Amino acid sequence: MAYQLYWGDIHNHCGISYGHGKLEDALQRAREQLDFCSVTGHAFWHDMPTDRSKYERIINFHTEGFRKLAQGWENVVEAFERHNDPGRFVTYTSYEWHSCKYGDHSIYYPGAGGPLITAPTVQELREKVKRWAGLVIPHHIGYSRGYRGINWGHFDEAASPFVEIYSMHGCSESDTAPYPMLHTMGPRDYGSTAEFGFKQGRRFGLVASTDHHSAYPGSWGDGRMAVYATELTRESIWSAFLNRRTYAVTGDKIKANFSVNGAMPGEMISGIGKREIAFNVETCDFLSKIEVLKNERVIRCLTGQIPPNPPLLKGGTGSDSLPKGEMRAKVRVEWGWGRKENEVRWDGELSLSEGRILSVETCFSGLPILAPQDGEVREKSLPHKLISTDERGCSWYSHTTGNVTMKHQTTQAFIVEVEMPLKASLRLNINGEHYEHDLETLLEGSRSHFIRGLLTEAVRIHRAVPVNCYTFRDEFADDTAENDVDYYRLRVSQMNNQWAWLTPIWVTG
């Protein structure tokens, strides 16, 4: 059966409950860079604190958000039905159920919507949702148990085939993973991490979603999920959910295939004798590490580097199909900076003097909002858009303001994959300015340009990444059974701190 890779975000928020922005805007933005999506309404919190002297604001905005979603639920379901477009863009209906005791969960329905259901325990919730064939998915699991982190003692893999390990909240893969929890909800706890769950013998897939609160599903860097499915339909994507053919990425669409004796992530197989392990990875930037883990121990590690003199494709780096002197490479174009109080409209065109564009991957993000903000939050209905693309060029528009802090970027970008001669040029026309650099120059390092001088907006054309620095494959065998059930998983990191975490493969032996 031929599987294809699709990208989505099924946990994010807008003004349908508490949050900001219109549902129609959220779905329009999602279509720009995702294949499937759900926009989640906040609906219930059965054990919300009641002490108004401490938690009055929290009680008020949750109560109002729940009321708003309940009143508008029929319109929400109708919007998801209207935007579902098999073969082009798939939508699912969802809502969120908070719990201090059991951890927060999102409920998803496979078809044309379903009711808002609550219960005093997660077990009762699952039984009620099961009647509608829905899923109950834990998210931001790494918070402490009792403080809205996951409680593995109440986990049910039938109702929750995967868990969300990365979002704007941070990363819950382990207590040493990148992106710690920094929200007011507190630090992560090892007993609530995915690593701890795996070691307890739990079987579940891994996903990421943004948990963005300002109508921007798939906001780059905040979390996206990948699934392997046969086609872009609700039924096929849902089948991938149920069979755990999923993985998590932070933002860059890192492509990864991983197998043990031919089995895909999410499967459980019999593994008597050798376990033939293979992976095929295509990164979006320079590789930091590809790690194969067995029972949470790294058993294979491939490290990357930025080569000072990348070899040509012709004559020994993987493709003799290109003419001598040509190269396949990826180049990231990024724009923004300037003062925080100044909004800048960008209109840009990129073209090649020779060669062709193979693909353009957008890295568009929304306002960095994780919780309700006081006052109105305004953003263009579609602040960033790739207008056109073909083999010779692409055009786009965008709106940016300066970075929120020196560690919170609001810059926007895309990644263009090219095949072109080393002496051929990437030509960038942006906001009335023209910049041109040949590929050979960009292989040496990035080039930056201010549009209007000191402290104004700027554009950066990143160092080009040659194909031998973003395509990797390996095969090896492991012939040692350590437990009744061993599990293997793949983890990928790039030098720009973008990550991918694949669902394990379980092997009985």
Coordinates of C-alpha atoms in Angstrom, one line a residue:
M1 CA 0.0 0.0 0.0
A2 CA 1.4 3.4 -1.0
Y3 CA 1.5 6.0 1.7
Q4 CA 1.9 9.7 1.3
L5 CA 3.1 12.3 3.8
Y6 CA 0.6 14.9 4.9
W7 CA 0.9 17.8 7.3
G8 CA -1.5 19.2 9.9
D9 CA -2.3 20.9 13.1
I10 CA -5.3 19.6 15.1
H11 CA -4.9 21.6 18.3
N12 CA -5.1 25.4 18.1
H13 CA -7.6 28.1 19.1
C14 CA -9.3 31.3 18.0
G15 CA -12.3 33.4 19.0
I16 CA -14.8 30.6 19.0
S17 CA -14.1 30.2 22.7
Y18 CA -11.4 32.1 24.5
G19 CA -8.7 33.2 22.1
H20 CA -8.5 35.7 19.3
G21 CA -9.4 35.9 15.6
K22 CA -12.1 34.5 13.4
L23 CA -12.6 30.8 12.6
E24 CA -12.8 31.6 8.9
D25 CA -9.4 33.4 9.0
A26 CA -7.9 30.4 10.9
L27 CA -9.0 27.9 8.3
Q28 CA -7.9 30.2 5.4
R29 CA -4.5 30.5 6.9
A30 CA -4.3 26.8 7.6
R31 CA -4.9 26.0 3.9
E32 CA -1.8 28.0 3.0
Q33 CA 0.6 25.5 4.5
L34 CA -1.3 22.5 5.9
D35 CA -3.1 19.5 4.4
F36 CA -5.5 18.9 7.4
C37 CA -6.6 20.9 10.4
S38 CA -8.9 21.3 13.4
V39 CA -9.5 24.5 15.3
T40 CA -10.3 23.5 18.9
G41 CA -12.8 25.2 21.1
H42 CA -12.3 25.3 24.9
A43 CA -15.4 23.6 26.4
F44 CA -15.1 22.2 29.9
W45 CA -13.1 22.2 33.1
H46 CA -14.7 19.9 35.7
D47 CA -12.3 20.5 38.5
M48 CA -11.5 24.2 37.9
P49 CA -10.3 26.0 41.0
T50 CA -13.1 27.9 42.8
D51 CA -11.2 30.3 45.0
R52 CA -12.0 33.7 43.4
S53 CA -9.5 35.5 45.6
K54 CA -6.7 33.7 43.8
Y55 CA -8.2 32.7 40.4
E56 CA -10.9 35.2 39.5
R57 CA -9.5 36.1 36.1
I58 CA -8.9 32.4 35.2
I59 CA -12.4 31.5 36.3
N60 CA -14.0 34.3 34.4
F61 CA -12.3 33.9 31.0
H62 CA -12.8 30.1 31.1
T63 CA -16.4 30.4 32.0
E64 CA -17.1 33.0 29.3
G65 CA -15.1 31.0 26.7
F66 CA -17.1 27.8 27.5
R67 CA -20.4 29.7 27.2
K68 CA -19.4 31.2 23.9
L69 CA -18.4 27.9 22.4
A70 CA -21.7 26.2 23.5
Q71 CA -23.8 28.9 22.0
G72 CA -21.9 28.8 18.7
W73 CA -21.2 25.1 18.4
E74 CA -23.6 24.5 15.5
N75 CA -22.0 27.3 13.5
V76 CA -18.5 25.8 14.3
V77 CA -19.5 22.4 13.0
E78 CA -21.1 23.9 9.9
A79 CA -17.9 25.8 9.1
F80 CA -15.7 22.7 9.3
E81 CA -18.1 20.9 7.0
R82 CA -18.0 23.7 4.5
H83 CA -14.2 23.9 4.5
N84 CA -13.7 20.1 4.2
D85 CA -12.4 19.6 0.7
P86 CA -11.3 16.0 0.1
G87 CA -8.0 15.8 -1.9
R88 CA -7.1 19.4 -1.1
F89 CA -7.8 20.2 2.6
V90 CA -9.4 18.1 5.3
T91 CA -11.0 19.3 8.5
Y92 CA -12.1 17.7 11.8
T93 CA -14.3 19.0 14.6
S94 CA -12.8 19.2 18.1
Y95 CA -13.1 20.7 21.5
E96 CA -11.0 20.7 24.7
W97 CA -11.7 19.2 28.1
H98 CA -9.5 20.5 30.9
S99 CA -8.6 18.6 34.0
C100 CA -6.2 19.1 36.9
K101 CA -6.4 15.5 37.9
Y102 CA -6.3 13.7 34.6
G103 CA -4.5 16.3 32.4
D104 CA -6.0 18.3 29.5
H105 CA -7.4 16.4 26.5
S106 CA -8.9 17.3 23.1
I107 CA -11.8 15.4 21.7
Y108 CA -11.9 14.7 17.9
Y109 CA -14.8 13.4 15.8
P110 CA -14.1 11.5 12.6
G111 CA -17.1 12.7 10.5
A112 CA -19.7 15.4 10.4
G113 CA -19.2 16.8 13.9
G114 CA -20.5 15.6 17.2
P115 CA -21.8 16.9 20.5
L116 CA -20.1 18.7 23.3
I117 CA -19.7 16.0 25.9
T118 CA -18.3 16.3 29.4
A119 CA -17.8 14.0 32.4
P120 CA -16.3 14.1 35.9
T121 CA -13.7 11.5 35.1
V122 CA -11.6 10.8 32.0
Q123 CA -12.9 7.2 32.0
E124 CA -16.5 8.3 31.8
L125 CA -15.6 10.9 29.1
R126 CA -14.0 8.2 26.9
E127 CA -17.1 6.0 27.2
K128 CA -19.4 8.8 26.1
V129 CA -17.1 9.9 23.3
K130 CA -16.7 6.3 22.1
R131 CA -20.3 6.2 21.1
W132 CA -19.4 8.8 18.5
A133 CA -16.2 7.0 17.5
G134 CA -14.2 9.9 18.7
L135 CA -10.7 10.2 20.1
V136 CA -9.5 11.7 23.4
I137 CA -6.0 13.0 23.0
P138 CA -3.8 14.3 25.8
H139 CA -1.8 17.4 25.2
H140 CA 1.0 19.5 26.9
I141 CA 1.5 16.3 28.8
G142 CA 4.8 17.3 30.5
Y143 CA 3.2 19.4 33.2
S144 CA 3.1 17.9 36.7
R145 CA 0.5 15.3 37.5
G146 CA -2.4 17.0 39.3
Y147 CA -1.5 20.3 37.6
R148 CA -3.0 19.5 34.1
G149 CA -0.1 17.2 33.1
I150 CA -0.8 13.6 32.0
N151 CA -1.6 11.0 34.5
W152 CA -0.2 7.8 33.0
G153 CA -2.2 5.7 35.5
H154 CA -5.4 6.7 33.7
F155 CA -4.1 6.4 30.1
D156 CA -6.0 4.3 27.6
E157 CA -4.2 3.7 24.3
A158 CA -7.5 2.6 22.6
A159 CA -9.1 6.0 23.1
S160 CA -5.8 7.9 22.8
P161 CA -3.6 6.3 20.0
F162 CA -1.2 9.3 20.2
V163 CA -0.3 12.2 22.5
E164 CA 0.9 15.7 21.8
I165 CA 4.5 16.2 22.9
Y166 CA 5.3 19.6 21.5
S167 CA 3.5 22.9 21.2
M168 CA 3.9 26.6 22.2
H169 CA 4.0 25.2 25.8
G170 CA 7.3 23.4 25.1
C171 CA 8.4 19.9 24.6
S172 CA 7.3 16.9 26.7
E173 CA 9.4 14.2 25.1
S174 CA 11.6 14.0 28.1
D175 CA 12.8 16.1 31.0
T176 CA 16.1 16.9 29.1
A177 CA 14.5 17.6 25.7
P178 CA 14.8 21.0 24.0
Y179 CA 12.1 23.7 24.6
P180 CA 11.3 23.5 28.3
M181 CA 8.0 24.6 29.7
L182 CA 8.1 28.3 30.6
H183 CA 4.4 29.1 30.9
T184 CA 2.7 30.1 34.2
M185 CA 1.4 26.5 34.4
G186 CA 4.8 25.5 35.7
P187 CA 7.8 23.3 34.8
R188 CA 7.8 19.9 33.2
D189 CA 8.0 16.8 35.3
Y190 CA 9.8 13.5 34.3
G191 CA 6.8 11.4 35.4
S192 CA 4.6 13.2 32.9
T193 CA 6.9 12.9 29.9
A194 CA 6.6 10.6 26.8
E195 CA 9.8 8.9 27.8
F196 CA 8.4 7.9 31.2
G197 CA 5.2 6.6 29.5
F198 CA 7.1 4.5 27.1
K199 CA 9.2 3.0 29.9
Q200 CA 5.9 2.1 31.7
G201 CA 5.0 -0.1 28.7
R202 CA 2.5 2.4 27.2
R203 CA 2.0 2.3 23.4
F204 CA 1.2 5.6 21.8
G205 CA 2.1 7.7 18.8
L206 CA 3.8 11.2 18.9
V207 CA 2.4 14.4 17.4
A208 CA 2.8 18.1 17.7
S209 CA 0.4 21.0 17.3
T210 CA 0.7 24.7 18.0
D211 CA -1.9 25.3 20.8
H212 CA -1.8 28.8 19.2
H213 CA -4.5 31.2 20.6
S214 CA -4.7 33.7 17.7
A215 CA -6.2 31.9 14.8
Y216 CA -3.0 30.6 13.1
P217 CA -3.0 26.8 12.7
G218 CA 0.4 25.4 11.6
S219 CA 2.2 28.6 12.9
W220 CA 5.8 27.8 12.0
G221 CA 8.0 26.8 15.0
D222 CA 5.0 26.2 17.3
G223 CA 4.3 22.6 16.3
R224 CA 3.0 20.5 13.4
M225 CA 2.1 16.9 12.9
A226 CA 2.9 14.5 10.1
V227 CA 0.9 11.5 9.1
Y228 CA 1.3 8.7 6.5
A229 CA -2.0 8.1 4.7
T230 CA -3.1 6.7 1.4
E231 CA -5.0 9.8 0.4
L232 CA -6.1 13.2 1.6
T233 CA -9.6 12.3 2.9
R234 CA -11.1 12.3 6.4
E235 CA -11.3 8.5 6.3
S236 CA -7.6 8.0 5.3
I237 CA -6.2 10.6 7.7
W238 CA -8.3 9.1 10.5
S239 CA -7.0 5.7 9.7
A240 CA -3.5 7.1 10.1
F241 CA -4.5 8.5 13.5
L242 CA -5.9 5.1 14.7
N243 CA -2.8 3.2 13.5
R244 CA -0.3 5.7 15.0
R245 CA 1.3 6.5 11.6
T246 CA 2.2 9.9 13.0
Y247 CA 5.2 12.0 14.0
A248 CA 5.9 15.4 15.5
V249 CA 7.9 18.4 14.2
T250 CA 8.5 21.8 15.6
G251 CA 8.0 23.7 12.3
D252 CA 10.3 22.7 9.4
K253 CA 8.7 19.8 7.4
I254 CA 11.4 17.3 8.0
K255 CA 10.6 14.2 5.9
A256 CA 11.4 10.9 7.6
N257 CA 10.9 7.2 6.8
F258 CA 11.8 4.7 9.5
S259 CA 11.3 1.0 9.5
V260 CA 12.2 -2.2 11.5
N261 CA 11.9 -5.4 9.4
G262 CA 9.8 -3.4 7.0
A263 CA 7.3 -2.2 9.7
M264 CA 6.3 1.5 9.9
P265 CA 6.2 3.6 13.0
G266 CA 3.1 2.8 15.1
E267 CA 3.2 -1.0 14.3
M268 CA 3.9 -3.9 16.7
I269 CA 5.7 -6.8 15.1
S270 CA 7.3 -10.1 16.0
G271 CA 11.1 -9.7 16.0
I272 CA 12.7 -13.1 16.5
G273 CA 16.3 -12.9 15.1
K274 CA 17.8 -9.8 13.5
R275 CA 15.9 -6.5 13.4
E276 CA 16.8 -4.8 10.2
I277 CA 16.6 -1.1 10.8
A278 CA 16.5 1.5 8.1
F279 CA 15.8 5.2 7.8
N280 CA 15.6 7.8 5.0
V281 CA 15.6 11.5 6.1
E282 CA 15.3 14.7 4.2
T283 CA 15.9 17.8 6.4
C284 CA 15.2 21.4 5.6
D285 CA 18.4 22.8 6.9
F286 CA 21.8 21.6 8.0
L287 CA 21.6 18.4 10.1
S288 CA 22.6 18.3 13.7
K289 CA 21.8 14.7 14.6
I290 CA 19.8 11.7 13.5
E291 CA 19.4 9.3 16.4
V292 CA 17.9 5.8 16.6
L293 CA 16.7 5.0 20.1
K294 CA 16.1 1.5 21.4
N295 CA 14.2 1.5 24.7
E296 CA 15.2 5.2 25.2
R297 CA 18.9 4.5 24.6
V298 CA 20.7 5.9 21.5
I299 CA 22.1 2.9 19.5
R300 CA 22.9 4.8 16.3
C301 CA 23.8 8.5 15.8
L302 CA 24.6 10.3 12.6
T303 CA 25.9 13.8 13.0
G304 CA 25.9 16.6 10.5
Q305 CA 28.3 19.4 9.6
I306 CA 28.5 22.5 7.5
P307 CA 31.1 21.6 4.9
P308 CA 33.5 24.4 4.0
N309 CA 33.7 23.2 0.4
P310 CA 30.6 21.2 -0.5
P311 CA 31.3 18.8 -3.4
L312 CA 29.4 19.1 -6.7
L313 CA 26.7 16.6 -7.4
K314 CA 28.4 15.5 -10.6
G315 CA 31.1 13.0 -9.7
G316 CA 30.3 11.5 -6.4
T317 CA 27.6 13.0 -4.2
G318 CA 24.5 11.1 -5.2
S319 CA 23.3 12.3 -8.6
D320 CA 25.0 12.0 -12.0
S321 CA 21.8 13.1 -13.7
L322 CA 22.7 16.8 -13.4
P323 CA 25.2 18.5 -15.7
K324 CA 28.7 19.1 -14.4
G325 CA 28.8 22.3 -12.4
E326 CA 25.2 22.1 -11.2
M327 CA 23.9 21.5 -7.8
R328 CA 20.7 20.7 -5.9
A329 CA 20.4 22.9 -2.8
K330 CA 17.9 24.4 -0.3
V331 CA 18.0 28.1 0.4
R332 CA 15.9 29.8 3.2
V333 CA 14.8 33.4 2.6
E334 CA 13.8 35.3 5.7
W335 CA 12.4 38.8 6.3
G336 CA 11.4 41.0 9.2
W337 CA 13.3 42.7 12.0
G338 CA 13.1 46.4 12.5
R339 CA 11.2 48.1 15.3
K340 CA 8.4 46.3 17.2
E341 CA 6.0 49.2 16.8
N342 CA 6.3 49.4 13.0
E343 CA 4.3 47.1 10.8
V344 CA 5.9 46.5 7.4
R345 CA 4.2 45.2 4.3
W346 CA 6.4 43.0 2.1
D347 CA 6.0 42.3 -1.6
G348 CA 8.6 40.0 -3.0
E349 CA 9.7 38.1 -6.0
L350 CA 12.5 35.5 -6.3
S351 CA 13.8 34.2 -9.6
L352 CA 16.7 32.2 -11.0
S353 CA 19.0 33.3 -13.7
E354 CA 19.4 29.7 -14.7
G355 CA 18.2 26.4 -13.4
R356 CA 14.8 25.5 -11.8
I357 CA 12.9 25.6 -8.6
L358 CA 11.8 22.2 -7.3
S359 CA 9.7 23.2 -4.4
V360 CA 8.8 26.1 -2.0
E361 CA 8.1 25.4 1.6
T362 CA 6.5 28.2 3.6
C363 CA 7.5 28.9 7.2
F364 CA 4.7 31.4 8.0
S365 CA 3.8 32.0 11.7
G366 CA 1.1 34.0 13.6
L367 CA 1.4 36.3 16.5
P368 CA 3.1 34.6 19.4
I369 CA 0.0 34.2 21.6
L370 CA -0.5 31.2 23.9
A371 CA -3.1 32.6 26.3
P372 CA -5.9 35.2 26.2
Q373 CA -4.8 38.8 25.9
D374 CA -6.5 41.8 27.4
G375 CA -8.1 44.0 24.7
E376 CA -8.5 43.3 21.0
V377 CA -5.8 41.5 19.0
R378 CA -5.7 42.6 15.4
E379 CA -4.0 40.8 12.5
K380 CA -4.7 40.8 8.8
S381 CA -7.1 38.1 7.6
L382 CA -4.3 36.5 5.6
P383 CA -1.1 38.2 6.7
H384 CA 1.3 36.1 4.6
K385 CA 0.7 34.4 1.3
L386 CA 2.7 32.6 -1.4
I387 CA 1.0 34.1 -4.5
S388 CA 2.6 32.1 -7.2
T389 CA 5.4 29.6 -7.9
D390 CA 6.8 27.8 -10.9
E391 CA 10.2 26.4 -12.0
R392 CA 11.8 29.8 -12.5
G393 CA 10.5 31.8 -9.6
C394 CA 7.9 32.7 -6.9
S395 CA 6.1 35.7 -5.5
W396 CA 4.6 36.5 -2.1
Y397 CA 3.4 39.2 0.3
S398 CA 3.8 39.4 4.0
H399 CA 3.3 41.7 7.0
T400 CA 5.8 41.8 9.9
T401 CA 6.7 43.8 13.0
G402 CA 10.0 43.6 14.8
N403 CA 10.9 40.6 17.0
V404 CA 9.0 40.5 20.4
T405 CA 12.3 39.9 22.3
M406 CA 15.7 38.7 21.2
K407 CA 14.5 35.2 21.8
H408 CA 11.0 35.5 20.3
Q409 CA 11.1 36.0 16.6
T410 CA 8.4 37.4 14.4
T411 CA 10.3 37.0 11.2
Q412 CA 8.8 35.1 8.3
A413 CA 10.4 32.8 5.7
F414 CA 10.2 30.2 3.0
I415 CA 12.6 27.5 1.8
V416 CA 13.3 27.1 -1.9
E417 CA 14.8 23.9 -3.3
V418 CA 16.7 24.5 -6.5
E419 CA 18.7 22.8 -9.2
M420 CA 21.1 25.3 -10.8
P421 CA 24.7 26.0 -11.8
L422 CA 27.0 27.3 -9.2
K423 CA 27.5 30.5 -11.1
A424 CA 23.8 31.1 -11.6
S425 CA 22.1 33.7 -9.4
L426 CA 19.1 33.9 -7.1
R427 CA 17.6 37.3 -7.8
L428 CA 15.4 38.9 -5.1
N429 CA 13.2 41.9 -5.8
I430 CA 11.6 42.9 -2.5
N431 CA 10.0 46.2 -1.5
G432 CA 11.6 48.0 -4.4
E433 CA 15.1 46.7 -3.7
H434 CA 17.1 44.2 -5.8
Y435 CA 19.6 41.8 -4.4
E436 CA 21.4 39.1 -6.4
H437 CA 23.8 36.3 -5.2
D438 CA 25.1 33.3 -7.1
L439 CA 24.8 29.9 -5.5
E440 CA 28.5 29.6 -5.0
T441 CA 28.5 32.7 -2.8
L442 CA 25.5 31.4 -0.8
L443 CA 27.3 28.1 -0.2
E444 CA 30.0 30.1 1.6
G445 CA 27.5 31.8 3.9
S446 CA 24.4 33.8 4.4
R447 CA 23.9 37.4 3.1
S448 CA 21.8 40.1 4.8
H449 CA 20.4 43.4 3.6
F450 CA 18.7 46.3 5.4
I451 CA 15.9 47.8 3.3
R452 CA 16.0 51.4 4.7
G453 CA 19.1 51.5 6.8
L454 CA 19.9 51.2 10.5
L455 CA 17.1 49.8 12.8
T456 CA 14.8 49.2 9.8
E457 CA 13.4 46.0 8.4
A458 CA 15.9 43.5 6.8
V459 CA 16.1 40.4 4.7
R460 CA 18.4 37.5 5.1
I461 CA 19.3 34.9 2.4
H462 CA 20.6 32.0 4.4
R463 CA 23.6 29.8 3.7
A464 CA 22.7 27.3 0.9
V465 CA 22.4 23.7 2.0
P466 CA 23.7 21.3 -0.6
V467 CA 21.8 18.1 -1.2
N468 CA 24.3 15.9 0.5
C469 CA 23.8 17.9 3.7
Y470 CA 20.0 17.4 3.8
T471 CA 19.4 13.8 2.5
F472 CA 20.5 10.9 4.6
R473 CA 19.9 7.2 4.7
D474 CA 21.2 4.3 6.7
E475 CA 20.6 0.6 7.3
F476 CA 21.9 -1.6 10.1
A477 CA 20.9 -4.7 12.1
D478 CA 20.2 -5.2 15.8
D479 CA 20.0 -8.9 16.9
T480 CA 19.6 -8.5 20.7
A481 CA 16.2 -8.8 22.4
E482 CA 16.4 -6.9 25.7
N483 CA 12.8 -7.3 26.9
D484 CA 9.6 -9.1 26.0
V485 CA 8.8 -6.0 24.0
D486 CA 11.5 -3.7 22.7
Y487 CA 10.8 -0.4 20.9
Y488 CA 12.7 1.7 18.5
R489 CA 12.2 5.3 17.5
L490 CA 13.9 8.0 15.4
R491 CA 14.7 11.5 16.5
V492 CA 16.1 14.2 14.1
S493 CA 17.5 17.7 15.0
Q494 CA 18.7 20.4 12.7
M495 CA 21.3 23.1 13.4
N496 CA 18.6 25.7 13.4
N497 CA 17.0 23.9 16.4
Q498 CA 14.1 22.4 14.4
W499 CA 13.2 18.9 15.5
A500 CA 11.3 15.8 14.5
W501 CA 10.2 13.0 16.8
L502 CA 8.9 9.8 15.2
T503 CA 6.4 7.3 16.8
P504 CA 8.1 4.1 17.9
I505 CA 7.9 0.6 16.4
W506 CA 7.4 -2.1 19.0
V507 CA 9.0 -5.5 18.6
T508 CA 8.1 -8.6 20.5
G509 CA 10.7 -11.2 20.8

